[in-house]
Amino acid sequence: MPHFNSSIFRPSMLTLIGIPGLEPVQFWVGIPFCGMYIIALLGNFLLLVVIKVERSLHEPMYLFLAMLGATDIALSTCILPKMLGIFWFHLPNIHFDASLLQMWLIHTFQCTESGILFAMAMDRYVAICDPLRHASIFTQRLLTQIGVGVTLRAALFVAPCLILIKCRLNFYWTTVVSHSYCEHMAIVKLAVEDVQVNKIYGLFVAFCVLGLDIIFITLSYIRIFITVFKLPQNEARLKAFNTCIAHICVFLEFYLLAFFSFFTHRFGFHIPSYIHILLSNLYLLVPPFCSILLFMG
């Protein structure tokens, strides 16, 4: 039975402590994070400008990269300013409603990015396995529909997480969040009341969005590699293989860190919290570099 007497009713403010265990050195940790953010921001803005100006790049692969770059800019901007405020200026407080908004934006952009990576895998699948039909399948209209579709899918799937917290959870053990940004489970863990429904819905979203995306991406690349290895010319085989390697590295980085963060929140009781939070931060800050590397590759 929850002990409501010692709890806090609907707190107006939460306190983000940053990286638990590394508070004395957070000022120095913020320097490389800030550098990564500035480089990624400038690089992705440049990527968007180049793709917009250069008409020869108005192809599905580059347009998906532009979507990925725009999503990466939005995702990192949701996190870094507040994180640096904690690290450098000792501004850990955040309004409860603002924390829910940050949570919704972060998870929405994460799911959007997963959808774009899935679309990129499908683009490579059609380009390599059925090249004659690629132009007729991936039309400008389809690209627009994919962009709108993955964004709406993400926003609608994540919205109930916010509603469940706002409507179901009224009493909290503490207002101190052991994280450097407002993540779904980091907020849910503060609640006194039964959070089973919140946890189950979080799992549902993770497996319906990230889980299904990675399954279809894996299947598409298995089919791609089967096709590539059947190519008669070594040069054509090598070219197709090199095109896919950069994409696979981005997929692995995104999904491995995503599922590490996801499962650590639920089952990783023996993993030091500073390792979990550092990797969670990198999981949200490294992808913007990946968009630039894909474009350069």
PDB file of C-alpha atoms in Angstrom:
ATOM      1  CA  MET A   1       0.000   0.000   0.000  1.00  0.00           C
ATOM      2  CA  PRO A   2       1.550   3.344  -0.998  1.00  0.00           C
ATOM      3  CA  HIS A   3       2.459   5.731   1.839  1.00  0.00           C
ATOM      4  CA  PHE A   4       0.855   8.970   0.670  1.00  0.00           C
ATOM      5  CA  ASN A   5       1.503  10.830   3.936  1.00  0.00           C
ATOM      6  CA  SER A   6       5.201  11.303   3.197  1.00  0.00           C
ATOM      7  CA  SER A   7       4.717  11.987  -0.512  1.00  0.00           C
ATOM      8  CA  ILE A   8       4.417  15.153  -2.601  1.00  0.00           C
ATOM      9  CA  PHE A   9       1.117  15.921  -4.299  1.00  0.00           C
ATOM     10  CA  ARG A  10       1.414  17.070  -7.916  1.00  0.00           C
ATOM     11  CA  PRO A  11       4.777  18.855  -7.677  1.00  0.00           C
ATOM     12  CA  SER A  12       5.074  22.052  -9.675  1.00  0.00           C
ATOM     13  CA  MET A  13       8.865  21.680 -10.142  1.00  0.00           C
ATOM     14  CA  LEU A  14      11.330  18.851 -10.694  1.00  0.00           C
ATOM     15  CA  THR A  15      15.074  18.923 -10.125  1.00  0.00           C
ATOM     16  CA  LEU A  16      17.436  17.322 -12.656  1.00  0.00           C
ATOM     17  CA  ILE A  17      20.719  16.389 -11.021  1.00  0.00           C
ATOM     18  CA  GLY A  18      22.621  15.755 -14.259  1.00  0.00           C
ATOM     19  CA  ILE A  19      24.924  12.740 -14.119  1.00  0.00           C
ATOM     20  CA  PRO A  20      24.646  10.986 -10.731  1.00  0.00           C
ATOM     21  CA  GLY A  21      28.065  10.454  -9.160  1.00  0.00           C
ATOM     22  CA  LEU A  22      29.817  12.890 -11.482  1.00  0.00           C
ATOM     23  CA  GLU A  23      28.440  16.163 -10.084  1.00  0.00           C
ATOM     24  CA  PRO A  24      31.916  17.561  -9.185  1.00  0.00           C
ATOM     25  CA  VAL A  25      33.170  17.188 -12.772  1.00  0.00           C
ATOM     26  CA  GLN A  26      29.979  17.989 -14.685  1.00  0.00           C
ATOM     27  CA  PHE A  27      31.391  21.371 -15.709  1.00  0.00           C
ATOM     28  CA  TRP A  28      34.171  19.595 -17.658  1.00  0.00           C
ATOM     29  CA  VAL A  29      31.822  16.914 -19.016  1.00  0.00           C
ATOM     30  CA  GLY A  30      29.724  19.703 -20.522  1.00  0.00           C
ATOM     31  CA  ILE A  31      32.618  20.979 -22.667  1.00  0.00           C
ATOM     32  CA  PRO A  32      32.816  17.991 -25.086  1.00  0.00           C
ATOM     33  CA  PHE A  33      29.016  17.753 -25.100  1.00  0.00           C
ATOM     34  CA  CYS A  34      28.788  21.416 -26.111  1.00  0.00           C
ATOM     35  CA  GLY A  35      31.459  20.912 -28.778  1.00  0.00           C
ATOM     36  CA  MET A  36      29.582  17.905 -30.177  1.00  0.00           C
ATOM     37  CA  TYR A  37      26.347  19.880 -30.237  1.00  0.00           C
ATOM     38  CA  ILE A  38      27.850  22.882 -32.074  1.00  0.00           C
ATOM     39  CA  ILE A  39      29.598  20.704 -34.672  1.00  0.00           C
ATOM     40  CA  ALA A  40      26.490  18.578 -35.218  1.00  0.00           C
ATOM     41  CA  LEU A  41      24.270  21.672 -35.445  1.00  0.00           C
ATOM     42  CA  LEU A  42      26.480  23.421 -38.007  1.00  0.00           C
ATOM     43  CA  GLY A  43      27.103  20.202 -39.949  1.00  0.00           C
ATOM     44  CA  ASN A  44      23.436  19.307 -40.241  1.00  0.00           C
ATOM     45  CA  PHE A  45      22.428  22.861 -41.183  1.00  0.00           C
ATOM     46  CA  LEU A  46      25.087  22.757 -43.908  1.00  0.00           C
ATOM     47  CA  LEU A  47      23.787  19.346 -45.011  1.00  0.00           C
ATOM     48  CA  LEU A  48      20.240  20.738 -45.316  1.00  0.00           C
ATOM     49  CA  VAL A  49      21.424  23.795 -47.270  1.00  0.00           C
ATOM     50  CA  VAL A  50      23.520  21.726 -49.701  1.00  0.00           C
ATOM     51  CA  ILE A  51      20.697  19.267 -50.368  1.00  0.00           C
ATOM     52  CA  LYS A  52      18.222  22.116 -50.899  1.00  0.00           C
ATOM     53  CA  VAL A  53      20.489  24.088 -53.251  1.00  0.00           C
ATOM     54  CA  GLU A  54      21.970  21.209 -55.262  1.00  0.00           C
ATOM     55  CA  ARG A  55      19.181  19.846 -57.471  1.00  0.00           C
ATOM     56  CA  SER A  56      21.167  16.721 -58.331  1.00  0.00           C
ATOM     57  CA  LEU A  57      20.765  15.685 -54.691  1.00  0.00           C
ATOM     58  CA  HIS A  58      16.970  15.769 -54.839  1.00  0.00           C
ATOM     59  CA  GLU A  59      16.884  11.982 -54.723  1.00  0.00           C
ATOM     60  CA  PRO A  60      15.242   9.741 -52.105  1.00  0.00           C
ATOM     61  CA  MET A  61      18.502   8.799 -50.357  1.00  0.00           C
ATOM     62  CA  TYR A  62      19.536  12.438 -49.836  1.00  0.00           C
ATOM     63  CA  LEU A  63      16.020  13.637 -49.015  1.00  0.00           C
ATOM     64  CA  PHE A  64      15.806  10.996 -46.301  1.00  0.00           C
ATOM     65  CA  LEU A  65      19.186  12.253 -45.049  1.00  0.00           C
ATOM     66  CA  ALA A  66      17.736  15.768 -44.928  1.00  0.00           C
ATOM     67  CA  MET A  67      14.801  14.478 -42.849  1.00  0.00           C
ATOM     68  CA  LEU A  68      17.256  12.683 -40.571  1.00  0.00           C
ATOM     69  CA  GLY A  69      19.382  15.819 -40.216  1.00  0.00           C
ATOM     70  CA  ALA A  70      16.377  18.009 -39.342  1.00  0.00           C
ATOM     71  CA  THR A  71      15.195  15.456 -36.773  1.00  0.00           C
ATOM     72  CA  ASP A  72      18.685  15.264 -35.250  1.00  0.00           C
ATOM     73  CA  ILE A  73      18.847  19.059 -34.901  1.00  0.00           C
ATOM     74  CA  ALA A  74      15.462  19.114 -33.152  1.00  0.00           C
ATOM     75  CA  LEU A  75      16.313  16.165 -30.877  1.00  0.00           C
ATOM     76  CA  SER A  76      19.669  17.503 -29.684  1.00  0.00           C
ATOM     77  CA  THR A  77      18.214  21.020 -29.211  1.00  0.00           C
ATOM     78  CA  CYS A  78      15.532  19.587 -26.907  1.00  0.00           C
ATOM     79  CA  ILE A  79      18.268  18.306 -24.594  1.00  0.00           C
ATOM     80  CA  LEU A  80      21.545  20.244 -24.751  1.00  0.00           C
ATOM     81  CA  PRO A  81      20.528  23.771 -23.653  1.00  0.00           C
ATOM     82  CA  LYS A  82      18.933  22.498 -20.442  1.00  0.00           C
ATOM     83  CA  MET A  83      21.734  19.985 -19.863  1.00  0.00           C
ATOM     84  CA  LEU A  84      24.393  22.684 -20.151  1.00  0.00           C
ATOM     85  CA  GLY A  85      22.316  24.867 -17.830  1.00  0.00           C
ATOM     86  CA  ILE A  86      22.632  22.108 -15.223  1.00  0.00           C
ATOM     87  CA  PHE A  87      26.347  21.479 -15.842  1.00  0.00           C
ATOM     88  CA  TRP A  88      27.569  25.074 -16.130  1.00  0.00           C
ATOM     89  CA  PHE A  89      25.076  27.417 -14.492  1.00  0.00           C
ATOM     90  CA  HIS A  90      23.574  25.240 -11.730  1.00  0.00           C
ATOM     91  CA  LEU A  91      20.027  25.559 -13.067  1.00  0.00           C
ATOM     92  CA  PRO A  92      18.585  22.119 -12.318  1.00  0.00           C
ATOM     93  CA  ASN A  93      14.932  23.071 -11.794  1.00  0.00           C
ATOM     94  CA  ILE A  94      12.299  22.531 -14.462  1.00  0.00           C
ATOM     95  CA  HIS A  95       8.537  23.030 -14.312  1.00  0.00           C
ATOM     96  CA  PHE A  96       6.636  19.752 -14.189  1.00  0.00           C
ATOM     97  CA  ASP A  97       4.615  20.508 -17.331  1.00  0.00           C
ATOM     98  CA  ALA A  98       7.810  21.587 -19.115  1.00  0.00           C
ATOM     99  CA  SER A  99       9.417  18.274 -18.128  1.00  0.00           C
ATOM    100  CA  LEU A 100       6.497  16.376 -19.676  1.00  0.00           C
ATOM    101  CA  LEU A 101       6.800  18.465 -22.844  1.00  0.00           C
ATOM    102  CA  GLN A 102      10.531  17.736 -23.043  1.00  0.00           C
ATOM    103  CA  MET A 103       9.829  14.029 -22.490  1.00  0.00           C
ATOM    104  CA  TRP A 104       7.222  13.979 -25.272  1.00  0.00           C
ATOM    105  CA  LEU A 105       9.476  15.853 -27.717  1.00  0.00           C
ATOM    106  CA  ILE A 106      12.503  13.642 -27.012  1.00  0.00           C
ATOM    107  CA  HIS A 107      10.638  10.354 -27.455  1.00  0.00           C
ATOM    108  CA  THR A 108       8.704  11.669 -30.457  1.00  0.00           C
ATOM    109  CA  PHE A 109      11.913  12.640 -32.256  1.00  0.00           C
ATOM    110  CA  GLN A 110      13.500   9.302 -31.292  1.00  0.00           C
ATOM    111  CA  CYS A 111      10.594   7.391 -32.842  1.00  0.00           C
ATOM    112  CA  THR A 112      10.617   9.696 -35.872  1.00  0.00           C
ATOM    113  CA  GLU A 113      14.315   8.996 -36.382  1.00  0.00           C
ATOM    114  CA  SER A 114      13.662   5.259 -36.172  1.00  0.00           C
ATOM    115  CA  GLY A 115      10.966   5.594 -38.843  1.00  0.00           C
ATOM    116  CA  ILE A 116      13.311   7.523 -41.142  1.00  0.00           C
ATOM    117  CA  LEU A 117      16.031   4.883 -40.703  1.00  0.00           C
ATOM    118  CA  PHE A 118      13.459   2.244 -41.652  1.00  0.00           C
ATOM    119  CA  ALA A 119      12.487   4.274 -44.743  1.00  0.00           C
ATOM    120  CA  MET A 120      16.176   4.584 -45.702  1.00  0.00           C
ATOM    121  CA  ALA A 121      16.557   0.815 -45.436  1.00  0.00           C
ATOM    122  CA  MET A 122      13.549   0.315 -47.705  1.00  0.00           C
ATOM    123  CA  ASP A 123      15.002   2.818 -50.167  1.00  0.00           C
ATOM    124  CA  ARG A 124      18.301   0.880 -50.304  1.00  0.00           C
ATOM    125  CA  TYR A 125      16.378  -2.390 -50.617  1.00  0.00           C
ATOM    126  CA  VAL A 126      14.438  -1.227 -53.691  1.00  0.00           C
ATOM    127  CA  ALA A 127      17.492   0.548 -55.201  1.00  0.00           C
ATOM    128  CA  ILE A 128      19.625  -2.619 -55.036  1.00  0.00           C
ATOM    129  CA  CYS A 129      17.077  -5.427 -55.381  1.00  0.00           C
ATOM    130  CA  ASP A 130      14.696  -3.811 -57.900  1.00  0.00           C
ATOM    131  CA  PRO A 131      16.554  -0.813 -59.411  1.00  0.00           C
ATOM    132  CA  LEU A 132      14.342  -0.486 -62.499  1.00  0.00           C
ATOM    133  CA  ARG A 133      11.288   0.278 -60.355  1.00  0.00           C
ATOM    134  CA  HIS A 134      13.042   2.507 -57.823  1.00  0.00           C
ATOM    135  CA  ALA A 135      12.165   5.843 -59.473  1.00  0.00           C
ATOM    136  CA  SER A 136       8.512   4.864 -59.994  1.00  0.00           C
ATOM    137  CA  ILE A 137       8.105   3.666 -56.370  1.00  0.00           C
ATOM    138  CA  PHE A 138       9.942   6.389 -54.442  1.00  0.00           C
ATOM    139  CA  THR A 139       8.187   9.418 -55.917  1.00  0.00           C
ATOM    140  CA  GLN A 140       8.114  12.892 -54.353  1.00  0.00           C
ATOM    141  CA  ARG A 141       4.558  12.213 -53.204  1.00  0.00           C
ATOM    142  CA  LEU A 142       5.579   9.000 -51.422  1.00  0.00           C
ATOM    143  CA  LEU A 143       8.528  10.737 -49.744  1.00  0.00           C
ATOM    144  CA  THR A 144       6.190  13.439 -48.404  1.00  0.00           C
ATOM    145  CA  GLN A 145       3.757  10.800 -47.156  1.00  0.00           C
ATOM    146  CA  ILE A 146       6.583   8.915 -45.431  1.00  0.00           C
ATOM    147  CA  GLY A 147       7.843  12.083 -43.739  1.00  0.00           C
ATOM    148  CA  VAL A 148       4.377  13.016 -42.468  1.00  0.00           C
ATOM    149  CA  GLY A 149       3.552   9.403 -41.590  1.00  0.00           C
ATOM    150  CA  VAL A 150       6.609   8.666 -39.423  1.00  0.00           C
ATOM    151  CA  THR A 151       6.173  11.992 -37.592  1.00  0.00           C
ATOM    152  CA  LEU A 152       2.470  11.404 -36.875  1.00  0.00           C
ATOM    153  CA  ARG A 153       3.132   7.794 -35.863  1.00  0.00           C
ATOM    154  CA  ALA A 154       5.743   8.946 -33.352  1.00  0.00           C
ATOM    155  CA  ALA A 155       3.673  11.813 -31.923  1.00  0.00           C
ATOM    156  CA  LEU A 156       0.517   9.718 -31.526  1.00  0.00           C
ATOM    157  CA  PHE A 157       2.272   6.695 -29.993  1.00  0.00           C
ATOM    158  CA  VAL A 158       4.184   8.804 -27.450  1.00  0.00           C
ATOM    159  CA  ALA A 159       1.307  11.126 -26.454  1.00  0.00           C
ATOM    160  CA  PRO A 160      -0.427   8.553 -24.176  1.00  0.00           C
ATOM    161  CA  CYS A 161       2.796   8.308 -22.100  1.00  0.00           C
ATOM    162  CA  LEU A 162       2.366  11.988 -21.243  1.00  0.00           C
ATOM    163  CA  ILE A 163      -1.383  11.605 -20.611  1.00  0.00           C
ATOM    164  CA  LEU A 164      -0.905   8.568 -18.345  1.00  0.00           C
ATOM    165  CA  ILE A 165       1.601  10.458 -16.183  1.00  0.00           C
ATOM    166  CA  LYS A 166      -0.515  13.616 -16.028  1.00  0.00           C
ATOM    167  CA  CYS A 167      -3.832  11.885 -15.306  1.00  0.00           C
ATOM    168  CA  ARG A 168      -2.848   8.796 -13.265  1.00  0.00           C
ATOM    169  CA  LEU A 169       0.132   9.848 -11.137  1.00  0.00           C
ATOM    170  CA  ASN A 170      -0.565  12.438  -8.469  1.00  0.00           C
ATOM    171  CA  PHE A 171       1.768  11.521  -5.606  1.00  0.00           C
ATOM    172  CA  TYR A 172       5.565  11.410  -5.860  1.00  0.00           C
ATOM    173  CA  TRP A 173       8.261  10.196  -3.459  1.00  0.00           C
ATOM    174  CA  THR A 174      10.639  12.960  -4.509  1.00  0.00           C
ATOM    175  CA  THR A 175      11.038  15.723  -7.078  1.00  0.00           C
ATOM    176  CA  VAL A 176      14.694  14.872  -7.767  1.00  0.00           C
ATOM    177  CA  VAL A 177      15.253  13.192 -11.164  1.00  0.00           C
ATOM    178  CA  SER A 178      18.482  11.191 -11.410  1.00  0.00           C
ATOM    179  CA  HIS A 179      19.012  12.166 -15.024  1.00  0.00           C
ATOM    180  CA  SER A 180      20.228  15.059 -17.163  1.00  0.00           C
ATOM    181  CA  TYR A 181      16.976  15.251 -19.163  1.00  0.00           C
ATOM    182  CA  CYS A 182      13.342  14.214 -18.680  1.00  0.00           C
ATOM    183  CA  GLU A 183      12.997  10.625 -19.813  1.00  0.00           C
ATOM    184  CA  HIS A 184       9.770   8.645 -19.471  1.00  0.00           C
ATOM    185  CA  MET A 185      10.901   6.024 -16.950  1.00  0.00           C
ATOM    186  CA  ALA A 186      13.008   8.530 -14.999  1.00  0.00           C
ATOM    187  CA  ILE A 187       9.797  10.464 -14.210  1.00  0.00           C
ATOM    188  CA  VAL A 188       7.577   7.396 -13.718  1.00  0.00           C
ATOM    189  CA  LYS A 189       9.973   5.972 -11.111  1.00  0.00           C
ATOM    190  CA  LEU A 190       9.324   8.996  -8.885  1.00  0.00           C
ATOM    191  CA  ALA A 191       5.643   8.113  -8.422  1.00  0.00           C
ATOM    192  CA  VAL A 192       4.218   6.567  -5.261  1.00  0.00           C
ATOM    193  CA  GLU A 193       1.210   5.030  -7.017  1.00  0.00           C
ATOM    194  CA  ASP A 194       1.097   1.862  -9.089  1.00  0.00           C
ATOM    195  CA  VAL A 195       2.980   2.549 -12.345  1.00  0.00           C
ATOM    196  CA  GLN A 196       2.417  -0.848 -13.973  1.00  0.00           C
ATOM    197  CA  VAL A 197       0.194   0.626 -16.705  1.00  0.00           C
ATOM    198  CA  ASN A 198       2.831   3.273 -17.507  1.00  0.00           C
ATOM    199  CA  LYS A 199       5.572   0.624 -17.733  1.00  0.00           C
ATOM    200  CA  ILE A 200       3.479  -1.681 -19.914  1.00  0.00           C
ATOM    201  CA  TYR A 201       2.593   1.124 -22.321  1.00  0.00           C
ATOM    202  CA  GLY A 202       6.257   2.177 -22.495  1.00  0.00           C
ATOM    203  CA  LEU A 203       7.182  -1.398 -23.443  1.00  0.00           C
ATOM    204  CA  PHE A 204       4.354  -1.460 -25.979  1.00  0.00           C
ATOM    205  CA  VAL A 205       5.627   1.706 -27.694  1.00  0.00           C
ATOM    206  CA  ALA A 206       9.237   0.486 -27.691  1.00  0.00           C
ATOM    207  CA  PHE A 207       8.404  -2.823 -29.343  1.00  0.00           C
ATOM    208  CA  CYS A 208       5.715  -1.502 -31.718  1.00  0.00           C
ATOM    209  CA  VAL A 209       7.916   1.311 -33.012  1.00  0.00           C
ATOM    210  CA  LEU A 210      11.615   0.576 -32.452  1.00  0.00           C
ATOM    211  CA  GLY A 211      11.173  -3.194 -32.314  1.00  0.00           C
ATOM    212  CA  LEU A 212       9.204  -3.556 -35.545  1.00  0.00           C
ATOM    213  CA  ASP A 213      11.429  -1.033 -37.331  1.00  0.00           C
ATOM    214  CA  ILE A 214      14.605  -2.935 -36.481  1.00  0.00           C
ATOM    215  CA  ILE A 215      13.026  -6.266 -37.495  1.00  0.00           C
ATOM    216  CA  PHE A 216      12.070  -4.921 -40.932  1.00  0.00           C
ATOM    217  CA  ILE A 217      15.444  -3.167 -41.330  1.00  0.00           C
ATOM    218  CA  THR A 218      17.243  -6.434 -40.540  1.00  0.00           C
ATOM    219  CA  LEU A 219      15.103  -8.409 -42.985  1.00  0.00           C
ATOM    220  CA  SER A 220      15.649  -5.820 -45.733  1.00  0.00           C
ATOM    221  CA  TYR A 221      19.431  -5.926 -45.295  1.00  0.00           C
ATOM    222  CA  ILE A 222      19.475  -9.718 -45.294  1.00  0.00           C
ATOM    223  CA  ARG A 223      17.681  -9.566 -48.651  1.00  0.00           C
ATOM    224  CA  ILE A 224      20.080  -6.830 -49.853  1.00  0.00           C
ATOM    225  CA  PHE A 225      23.169  -8.881 -49.006  1.00  0.00           C
ATOM    226  CA  ILE A 226      21.738 -11.966 -50.723  1.00  0.00           C
ATOM    227  CA  THR A 227      21.238  -9.856 -53.858  1.00  0.00           C
ATOM    228  CA  VAL A 228      24.688  -8.212 -53.590  1.00  0.00           C
ATOM    229  CA  PHE A 229      26.516 -11.532 -53.296  1.00  0.00           C
ATOM    230  CA  LYS A 230      24.756 -12.736 -56.453  1.00  0.00           C
ATOM    231  CA  LEU A 231      26.110  -9.827 -58.532  1.00  0.00           C
ATOM    232  CA  PRO A 232      28.470 -11.153 -61.224  1.00  0.00           C
ATOM    233  CA  GLN A 233      30.987  -8.274 -61.142  1.00  0.00           C
ATOM    234  CA  ASN A 234      33.222  -7.735 -58.114  1.00  0.00           C
ATOM    235  CA  GLU A 235      33.273  -3.965 -58.678  1.00  0.00           C
ATOM    236  CA  ALA A 236      29.475  -3.675 -58.616  1.00  0.00           C
ATOM    237  CA  ARG A 237      29.354  -5.940 -55.565  1.00  0.00           C
ATOM    238  CA  LEU A 238      31.908  -3.825 -53.707  1.00  0.00           C
ATOM    239  CA  LYS A 239      30.144  -0.566 -54.583  1.00  0.00           C
ATOM    240  CA  ALA A 240      26.783  -1.849 -53.321  1.00  0.00           C
ATOM    241  CA  PHE A 241      28.396  -3.277 -50.200  1.00  0.00           C
ATOM    242  CA  ASN A 242      30.180   0.013 -49.358  1.00  0.00           C
ATOM    243  CA  THR A 243      26.912   1.927 -49.752  1.00  0.00           C
ATOM    244  CA  CYS A 244      25.254  -0.257 -47.142  1.00  0.00           C
ATOM    245  CA  ILE A 245      28.082  -0.419 -44.577  1.00  0.00           C
ATOM    246  CA  ALA A 246      27.710   3.216 -43.444  1.00  0.00           C
ATOM    247  CA  HIS A 247      23.943   2.744 -43.077  1.00  0.00           C
ATOM    248  CA  ILE A 248      24.394  -0.430 -41.023  1.00  0.00           C
ATOM    249  CA  CYS A 249      26.833   1.324 -38.662  1.00  0.00           C
ATOM    250  CA  VAL A 250      24.272   4.094 -38.056  1.00  0.00           C
ATOM    251  CA  PHE A 251      21.502   1.543 -37.456  1.00  0.00           C
ATOM    252  CA  LEU A 252      23.634  -0.410 -34.966  1.00  0.00           C
ATOM    253  CA  GLU A 253      24.685   2.727 -33.069  1.00  0.00           C
ATOM    254  CA  PHE A 254      21.108   4.002 -32.824  1.00  0.00           C
ATOM    255  CA  TYR A 255      19.351   0.781 -31.856  1.00  0.00           C
ATOM    256  CA  LEU A 256      22.018  -0.757 -29.592  1.00  0.00           C
ATOM    257  CA  LEU A 257      22.248   2.380 -27.440  1.00  0.00           C
ATOM    258  CA  ALA A 258      18.453   2.829 -27.576  1.00  0.00           C
ATOM    259  CA  PHE A 259      17.738  -0.646 -26.237  1.00  0.00           C
ATOM    260  CA  PHE A 260      20.603  -0.419 -23.721  1.00  0.00           C
ATOM    261  CA  SER A 261      19.057   2.748 -22.259  1.00  0.00           C
ATOM    262  CA  PHE A 262      15.556   1.290 -22.418  1.00  0.00           C
ATOM    263  CA  PHE A 263      16.343  -1.993 -20.646  1.00  0.00           C
ATOM    264  CA  THR A 264      18.753  -0.448 -18.133  1.00  0.00           C
ATOM    265  CA  HIS A 265      15.937   1.735 -16.798  1.00  0.00           C
ATOM    266  CA  ARG A 266      13.847  -1.382 -16.167  1.00  0.00           C
ATOM    267  CA  PHE A 267      16.280  -4.189 -15.392  1.00  0.00           C
ATOM    268  CA  GLY A 268      19.813  -2.767 -15.088  1.00  0.00           C
ATOM    269  CA  PHE A 269      19.915  -2.398 -11.317  1.00  0.00           C
ATOM    270  CA  HIS A 270      23.597  -3.374 -11.110  1.00  0.00           C
ATOM    271  CA  ILE A 271      24.830  -0.929 -13.779  1.00  0.00           C
ATOM    272  CA  PRO A 272      26.322   2.259 -12.250  1.00  0.00           C
ATOM    273  CA  SER A 273      23.935   5.157 -12.843  1.00  0.00           C
ATOM    274  CA  TYR A 274      26.649   7.442 -14.241  1.00  0.00           C
ATOM    275  CA  ILE A 275      27.443   4.892 -16.986  1.00  0.00           C
ATOM    276  CA  HIS A 276      23.755   4.604 -17.864  1.00  0.00           C
ATOM    277  CA  ILE A 277      23.242   8.387 -17.995  1.00  0.00           C
ATOM    278  CA  LEU A 278      26.450   9.027 -19.969  1.00  0.00           C
ATOM    279  CA  LEU A 279      25.483   6.423 -22.582  1.00  0.00           C
ATOM    280  CA  SER A 280      21.921   7.779 -22.689  1.00  0.00           C
ATOM    281  CA  ASN A 281      23.323  11.241 -23.407  1.00  0.00           C
ATOM    282  CA  LEU A 282      25.623   9.875 -26.110  1.00  0.00           C
ATOM    283  CA  TYR A 283      22.692   7.954 -27.606  1.00  0.00           C
ATOM    284  CA  LEU A 284      20.935  11.286 -28.205  1.00  0.00           C
ATOM    285  CA  LEU A 285      24.024  13.299 -29.203  1.00  0.00           C
ATOM    286  CA  VAL A 286      25.918  10.916 -31.497  1.00  0.00           C
ATOM    287  CA  PRO A 287      23.177  10.402 -34.176  1.00  0.00           C
ATOM    288  CA  PRO A 288      23.536  14.003 -35.492  1.00  0.00           C
ATOM    289  CA  PHE A 289      27.114  13.117 -36.457  1.00  0.00           C
ATOM    290  CA  CYS A 290      25.867  10.014 -38.236  1.00  0.00           C
ATOM    291  CA  SER A 291      23.748  12.056 -40.649  1.00  0.00           C
ATOM    292  CA  ILE A 292      26.843  14.021 -41.646  1.00  0.00           C
ATOM    293  CA  LEU A 293      28.935  10.845 -42.059  1.00  0.00           C
ATOM    294  CA  LEU A 294      26.240   9.245 -44.211  1.00  0.00           C
ATOM    295  CA  PHE A 295      26.165  12.316 -46.449  1.00  0.00           C
ATOM    296  CA  MET A 296      29.963  12.384 -46.764  1.00  0.00           C
ATOM    297  CA  GLY A 297      30.004   8.664 -47.474  1.00  0.00           C
TER     298      GLY A 297
END
